[in-house]
XYZ file of C-alpha atoms in Angstrom:
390
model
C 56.860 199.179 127.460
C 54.448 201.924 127.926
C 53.352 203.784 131.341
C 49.807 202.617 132.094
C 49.940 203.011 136.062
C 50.076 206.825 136.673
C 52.247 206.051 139.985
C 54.830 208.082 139.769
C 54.048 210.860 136.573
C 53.363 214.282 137.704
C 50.026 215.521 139.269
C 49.108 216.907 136.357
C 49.695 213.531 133.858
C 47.885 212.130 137.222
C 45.258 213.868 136.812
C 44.815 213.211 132.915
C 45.011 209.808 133.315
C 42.119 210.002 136.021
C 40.050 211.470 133.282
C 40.474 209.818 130.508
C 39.578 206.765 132.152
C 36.191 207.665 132.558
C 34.517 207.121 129.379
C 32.514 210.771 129.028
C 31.140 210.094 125.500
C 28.933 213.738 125.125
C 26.625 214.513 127.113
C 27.513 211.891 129.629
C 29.911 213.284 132.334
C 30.687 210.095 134.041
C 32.384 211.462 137.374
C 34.756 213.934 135.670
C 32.967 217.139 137.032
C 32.745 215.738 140.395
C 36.662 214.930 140.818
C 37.718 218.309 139.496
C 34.646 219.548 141.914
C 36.572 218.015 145.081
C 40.278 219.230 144.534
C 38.672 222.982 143.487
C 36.461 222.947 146.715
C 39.923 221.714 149.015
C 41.733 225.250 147.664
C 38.517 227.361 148.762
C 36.615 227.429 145.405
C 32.865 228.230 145.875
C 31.346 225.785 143.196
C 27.864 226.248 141.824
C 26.272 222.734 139.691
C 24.346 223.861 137.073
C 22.486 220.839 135.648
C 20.339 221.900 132.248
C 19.112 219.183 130.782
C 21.106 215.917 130.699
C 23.918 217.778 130.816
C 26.493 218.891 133.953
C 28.065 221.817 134.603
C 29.870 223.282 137.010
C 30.836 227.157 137.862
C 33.432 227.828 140.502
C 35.462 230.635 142.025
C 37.705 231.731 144.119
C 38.725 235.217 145.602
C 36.908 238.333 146.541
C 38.058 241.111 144.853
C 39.684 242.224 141.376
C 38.994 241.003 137.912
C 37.975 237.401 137.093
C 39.801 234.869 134.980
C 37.876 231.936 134.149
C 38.884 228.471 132.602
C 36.682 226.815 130.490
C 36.676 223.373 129.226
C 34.731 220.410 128.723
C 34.555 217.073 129.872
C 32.631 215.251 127.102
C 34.389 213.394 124.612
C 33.405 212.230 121.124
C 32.753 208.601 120.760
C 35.974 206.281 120.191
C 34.649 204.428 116.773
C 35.514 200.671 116.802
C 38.398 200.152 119.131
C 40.210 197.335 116.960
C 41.166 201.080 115.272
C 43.253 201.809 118.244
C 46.837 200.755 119.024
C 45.580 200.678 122.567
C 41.767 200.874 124.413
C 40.412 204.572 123.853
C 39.875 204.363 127.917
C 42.555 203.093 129.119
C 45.500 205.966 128.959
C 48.845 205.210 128.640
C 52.104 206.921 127.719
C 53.497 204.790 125.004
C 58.054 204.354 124.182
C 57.619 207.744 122.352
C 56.445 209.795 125.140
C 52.924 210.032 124.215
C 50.230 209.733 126.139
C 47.322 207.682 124.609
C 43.308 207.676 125.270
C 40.249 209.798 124.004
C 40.376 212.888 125.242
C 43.805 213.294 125.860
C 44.305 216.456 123.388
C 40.586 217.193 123.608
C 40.249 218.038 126.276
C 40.861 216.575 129.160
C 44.686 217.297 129.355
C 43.738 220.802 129.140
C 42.007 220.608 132.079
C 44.370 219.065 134.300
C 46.912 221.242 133.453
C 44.294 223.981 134.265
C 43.528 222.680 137.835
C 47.224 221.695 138.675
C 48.216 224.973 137.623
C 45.845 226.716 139.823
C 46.750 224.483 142.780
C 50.282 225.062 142.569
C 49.348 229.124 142.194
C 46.880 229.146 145.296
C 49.607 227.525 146.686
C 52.293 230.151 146.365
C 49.780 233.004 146.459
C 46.806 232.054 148.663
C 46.292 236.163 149.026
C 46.092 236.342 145.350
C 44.896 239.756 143.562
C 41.762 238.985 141.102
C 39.437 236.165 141.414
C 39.744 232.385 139.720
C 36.911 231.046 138.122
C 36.434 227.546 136.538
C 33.141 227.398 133.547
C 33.539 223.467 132.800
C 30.131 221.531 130.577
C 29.702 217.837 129.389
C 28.120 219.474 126.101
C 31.088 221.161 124.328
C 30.683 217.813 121.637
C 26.943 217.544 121.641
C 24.311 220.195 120.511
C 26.476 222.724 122.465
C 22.757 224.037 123.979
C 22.783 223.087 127.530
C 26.201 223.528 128.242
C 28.342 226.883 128.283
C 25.309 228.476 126.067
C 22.955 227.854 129.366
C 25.993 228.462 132.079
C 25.849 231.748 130.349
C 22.785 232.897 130.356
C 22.593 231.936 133.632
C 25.922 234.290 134.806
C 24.294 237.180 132.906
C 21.490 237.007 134.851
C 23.163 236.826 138.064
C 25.424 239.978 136.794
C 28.291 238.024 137.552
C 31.356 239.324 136.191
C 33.841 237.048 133.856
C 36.683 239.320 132.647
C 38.865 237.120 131.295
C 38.591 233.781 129.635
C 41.069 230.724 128.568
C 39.197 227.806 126.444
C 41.299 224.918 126.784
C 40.730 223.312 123.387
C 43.864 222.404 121.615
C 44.897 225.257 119.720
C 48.621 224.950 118.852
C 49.624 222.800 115.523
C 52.885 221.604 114.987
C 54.577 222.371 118.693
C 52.838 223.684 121.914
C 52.180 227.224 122.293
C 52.484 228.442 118.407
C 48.785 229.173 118.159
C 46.755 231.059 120.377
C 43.373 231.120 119.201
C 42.522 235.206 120.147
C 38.749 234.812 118.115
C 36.722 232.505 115.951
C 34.432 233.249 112.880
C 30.833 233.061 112.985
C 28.806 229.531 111.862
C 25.618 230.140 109.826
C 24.059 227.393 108.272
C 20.975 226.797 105.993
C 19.201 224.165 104.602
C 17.116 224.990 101.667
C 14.385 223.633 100.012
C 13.681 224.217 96.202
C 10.559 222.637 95.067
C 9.822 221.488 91.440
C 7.336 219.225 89.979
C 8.285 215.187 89.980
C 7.939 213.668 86.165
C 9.189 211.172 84.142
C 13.209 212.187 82.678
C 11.109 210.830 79.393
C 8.906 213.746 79.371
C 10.911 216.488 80.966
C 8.388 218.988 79.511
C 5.614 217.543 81.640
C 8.258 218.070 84.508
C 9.963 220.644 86.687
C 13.285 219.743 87.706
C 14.440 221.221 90.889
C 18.109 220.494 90.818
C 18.397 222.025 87.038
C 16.400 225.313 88.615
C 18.749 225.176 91.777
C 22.311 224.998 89.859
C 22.460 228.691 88.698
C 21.785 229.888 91.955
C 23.734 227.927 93.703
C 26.227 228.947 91.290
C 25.694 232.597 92.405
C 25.819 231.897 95.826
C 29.414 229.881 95.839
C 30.473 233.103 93.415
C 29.381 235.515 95.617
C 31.936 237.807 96.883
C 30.777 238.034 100.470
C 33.171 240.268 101.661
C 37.245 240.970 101.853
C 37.755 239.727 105.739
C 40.348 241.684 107.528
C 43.557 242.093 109.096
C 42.104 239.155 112.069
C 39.765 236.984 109.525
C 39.923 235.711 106.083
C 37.016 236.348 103.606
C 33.755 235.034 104.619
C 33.125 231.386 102.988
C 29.818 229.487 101.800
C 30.369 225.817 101.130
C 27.601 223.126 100.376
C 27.771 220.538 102.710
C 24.664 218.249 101.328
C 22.616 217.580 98.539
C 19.616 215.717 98.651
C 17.373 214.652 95.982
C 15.768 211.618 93.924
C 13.646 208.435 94.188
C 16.604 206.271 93.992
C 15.076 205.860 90.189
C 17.234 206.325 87.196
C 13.818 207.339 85.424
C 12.194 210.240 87.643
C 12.403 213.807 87.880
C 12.349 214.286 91.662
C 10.164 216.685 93.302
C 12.121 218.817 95.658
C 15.784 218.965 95.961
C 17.287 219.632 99.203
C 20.657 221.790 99.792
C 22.333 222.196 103.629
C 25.213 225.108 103.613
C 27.100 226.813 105.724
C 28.905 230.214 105.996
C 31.790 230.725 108.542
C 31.749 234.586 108.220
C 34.159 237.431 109.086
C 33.253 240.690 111.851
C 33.039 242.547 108.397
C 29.494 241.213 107.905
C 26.744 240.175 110.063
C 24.554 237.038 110.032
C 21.246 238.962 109.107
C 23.164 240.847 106.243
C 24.328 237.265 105.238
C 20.209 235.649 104.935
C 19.106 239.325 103.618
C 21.520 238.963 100.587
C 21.320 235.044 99.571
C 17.335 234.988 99.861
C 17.788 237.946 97.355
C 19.408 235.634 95.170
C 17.197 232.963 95.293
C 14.820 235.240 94.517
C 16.617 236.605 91.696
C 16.841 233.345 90.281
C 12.704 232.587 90.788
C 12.991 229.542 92.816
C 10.440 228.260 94.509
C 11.790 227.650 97.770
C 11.577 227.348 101.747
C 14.873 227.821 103.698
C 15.657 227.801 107.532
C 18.552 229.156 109.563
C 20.719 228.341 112.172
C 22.769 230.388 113.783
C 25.824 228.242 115.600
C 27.631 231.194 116.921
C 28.601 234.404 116.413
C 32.505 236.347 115.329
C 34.282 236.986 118.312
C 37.719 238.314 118.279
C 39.988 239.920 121.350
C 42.203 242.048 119.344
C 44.574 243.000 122.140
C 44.092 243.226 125.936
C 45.447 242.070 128.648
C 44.662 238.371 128.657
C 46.801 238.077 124.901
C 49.361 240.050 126.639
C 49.610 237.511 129.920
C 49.195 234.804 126.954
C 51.695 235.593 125.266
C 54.129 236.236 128.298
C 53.187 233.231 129.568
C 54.086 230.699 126.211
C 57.253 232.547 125.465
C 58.151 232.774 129.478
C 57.951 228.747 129.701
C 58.721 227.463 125.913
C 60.557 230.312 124.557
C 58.658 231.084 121.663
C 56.393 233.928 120.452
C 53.220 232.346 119.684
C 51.006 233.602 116.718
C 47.917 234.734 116.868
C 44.812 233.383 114.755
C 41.584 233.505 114.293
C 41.652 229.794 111.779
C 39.828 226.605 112.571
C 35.390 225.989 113.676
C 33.544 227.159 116.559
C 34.392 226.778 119.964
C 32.216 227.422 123.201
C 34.475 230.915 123.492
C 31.962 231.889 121.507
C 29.386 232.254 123.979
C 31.541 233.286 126.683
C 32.547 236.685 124.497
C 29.067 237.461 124.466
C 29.164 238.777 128.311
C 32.103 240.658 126.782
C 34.831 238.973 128.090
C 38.299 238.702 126.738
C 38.669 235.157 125.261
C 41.717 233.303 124.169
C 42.342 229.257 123.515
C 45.435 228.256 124.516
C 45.911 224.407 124.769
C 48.001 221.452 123.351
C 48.575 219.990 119.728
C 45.586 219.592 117.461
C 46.675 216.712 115.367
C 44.781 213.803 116.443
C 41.825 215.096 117.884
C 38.735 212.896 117.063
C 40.898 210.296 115.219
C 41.292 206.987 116.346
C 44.439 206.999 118.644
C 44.435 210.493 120.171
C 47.737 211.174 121.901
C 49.428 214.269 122.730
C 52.864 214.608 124.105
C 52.579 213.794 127.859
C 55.816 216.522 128.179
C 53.598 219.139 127.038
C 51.177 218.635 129.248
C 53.216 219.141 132.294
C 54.519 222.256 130.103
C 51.345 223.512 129.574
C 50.502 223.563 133.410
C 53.132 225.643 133.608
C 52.238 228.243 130.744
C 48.598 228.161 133.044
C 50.535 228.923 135.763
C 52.194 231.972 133.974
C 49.481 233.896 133.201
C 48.035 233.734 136.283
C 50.797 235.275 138.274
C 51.271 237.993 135.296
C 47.627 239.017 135.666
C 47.029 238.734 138.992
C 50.880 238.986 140.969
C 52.731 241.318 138.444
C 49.722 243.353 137.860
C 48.810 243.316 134.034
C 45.169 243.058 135.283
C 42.860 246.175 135.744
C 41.136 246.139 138.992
């Protein structure tokens, strides 16, 4: 029969199931922030709220002197879909006969972060002198627009000169077992949606006409031809896909007007965003569209090559699970992305990706417990056995 009363499972499967039964659907926080807030504030965390928006966030830290090692996470969860999808209720966790435990959120990301806090409670614990300082960066908008959350908690730290060293993301990096990935940098997210005008007729009288799509296709052929650049020894080549295409009356017989193309590149550290929108408006150029297109920028490349945070990470999944982990750079954005900007190492370390936004999200409760313990580890090889600089 599966577990649905936590009675009994370890603090940190506890703690998950606390979570997970509050129903945090982005940007909505729903009491997460404030339950972490109380056990970090009873082990001597100062804790600053930092409200943007409709959004909640929270910074805390503890410790005085030495370099900082933050843990960042989020408490917002995409939306469940229709729960006759799921084996059992989205918000009510459980650990079903095959050792999983069930509910949204549970991979992403809310076992992270109780494995996060019970790790640091069981280090304070052991080591309430400790070398370095803790520090937690959580938001309710990792899932949403991703603009009042760890973009804004930020900003805010780099006003305040406050110092963030080091940096785990909690999202669920590993694949087929715990700890095989570490995530040690991310590409950059550029996206575009263009606009190529033309002149609306009827398909009869195509000369009376400008069709938009017809004058779009070559360049868009260009642009998915392109070769953007090589990538390097940490990223694969850069890559422009086409998302959407927009165009037509919903008429068989009509030449639309405008057609309407959203793209994205996920780019390498070998080429930069402006040298990306310099070199496909010279395209569309090329190709004498007439056009209007506007940028986004999601997030910057960020990559910690080496350091001592991959070191500690790397000690730390081969000191509890006995494996060497690889490192990658694979996968979309992730709020480490604004955290590298203050120059901070940055690695995600976390549980299986599998079944993250599907209907019946589960992760292996086990690794949970295991991943506390992998937390645990690089804490006391930064900040006991003295990997960290001072």
């Amino acid at each position: 029969m599966p577990t649905t009363d936590p009675r009994g499972l370890s603090p940190t499967l506890q703690l998950a199931f606390d979570l997970i039964r509050r129903p945090s659907v982005t940007p909505d926080d729903l009491g997460c922030q404030a339950l972490m807030i109380e056990r970090l504030e009873a082990l001597g965390f100062h804790v600053e709220r930092l409200p943007f928006g409709d959004v909640e966030n929270f910074w805390a830290t503890r410790g005085h002197h030495g370099p900082l090692l933050a843990f960042a996470g989020h408490t917002d969860v995409v939306p469940s879909g229709p729960h006759t999808r799921w084996d059992f209720p989205p918000f009510e966790p459980c650990i079903d006969d095959d050792g999983m435990l069930r509910g949204r959120g549970a991979a992403d990301m809310k076992g992270s972060l109780a494995a996060m806090l019970t790790a640091v409670e069981r280090f304070v614990a052991a080591h309430p002198d400790h070398h370095g300082k803790i520090g937690f960066l959580i938001t309710s908008d990792e899932e949403g627009p991703a603009v009042d959350g760890t973009r804004a908690v930020v900003e805010h730290l780099r006003e305040s000169h406050d110092r963030l060293d080091y940096c785990i993301v909690g999202e669920p990096s590993s694949t087929e077992v715990l700890g095989d990935m570490i995530k040690n940098g991310r590409r950059g997210s550029l996206g575009g949606v263009l606009h190529v005008k033309g002149i609306q007729g009827h398909v009869a009288y195509p000369h009376l006409a400008k069709n938009p799509i017809h004058q779009a296709m070559p360049a868009l052929d260009a642009l998915v031809n392109e070769h953007w650049d090589g990538g390097n020894a940490f990223f694969p080549a850069t890559s422009f896909q086409v998302s959407n295409l927009r165009a037509g009356t919903g008429a068989t017989n009509v030449i639309p007007g405008e057609v309407e193309v959203v793209f994205n590149f996920r780019f390498s550290t070998e080429v930069t965003h402006d040298q990306l929108r310099a070199r496909t408006e010279a395209i569309l150029d090329a190709h004498g569209l007439d056009y209007h297109l506007d940028w986004t920028l999601n997030g910057e490349p960020f990559l910690t090559a080496e350091g001592e945070l991959v070191e500690a990470a790397l000690h730390g999944v081969e000191a509890v699970l006995g494996r060497r982990a690889q490192l990658s750079t694979s996968g979309g954005t992730s709020d480490g992305r604004f955290i590298a900007t203050l120059g901070s190492q940055v690695v995600e370390l976390g549980p299986r990706n599998a079944t993250i936004h599907q209907a019946n999200e589960r992760v292996r409760a086990a690794d949970l417990d295991d991943l506390s313990r992998v937390y645990e580890a690089i804490l006391a090889k930064l900040f006991v056995n003295g990997t960290a600089h001072p």
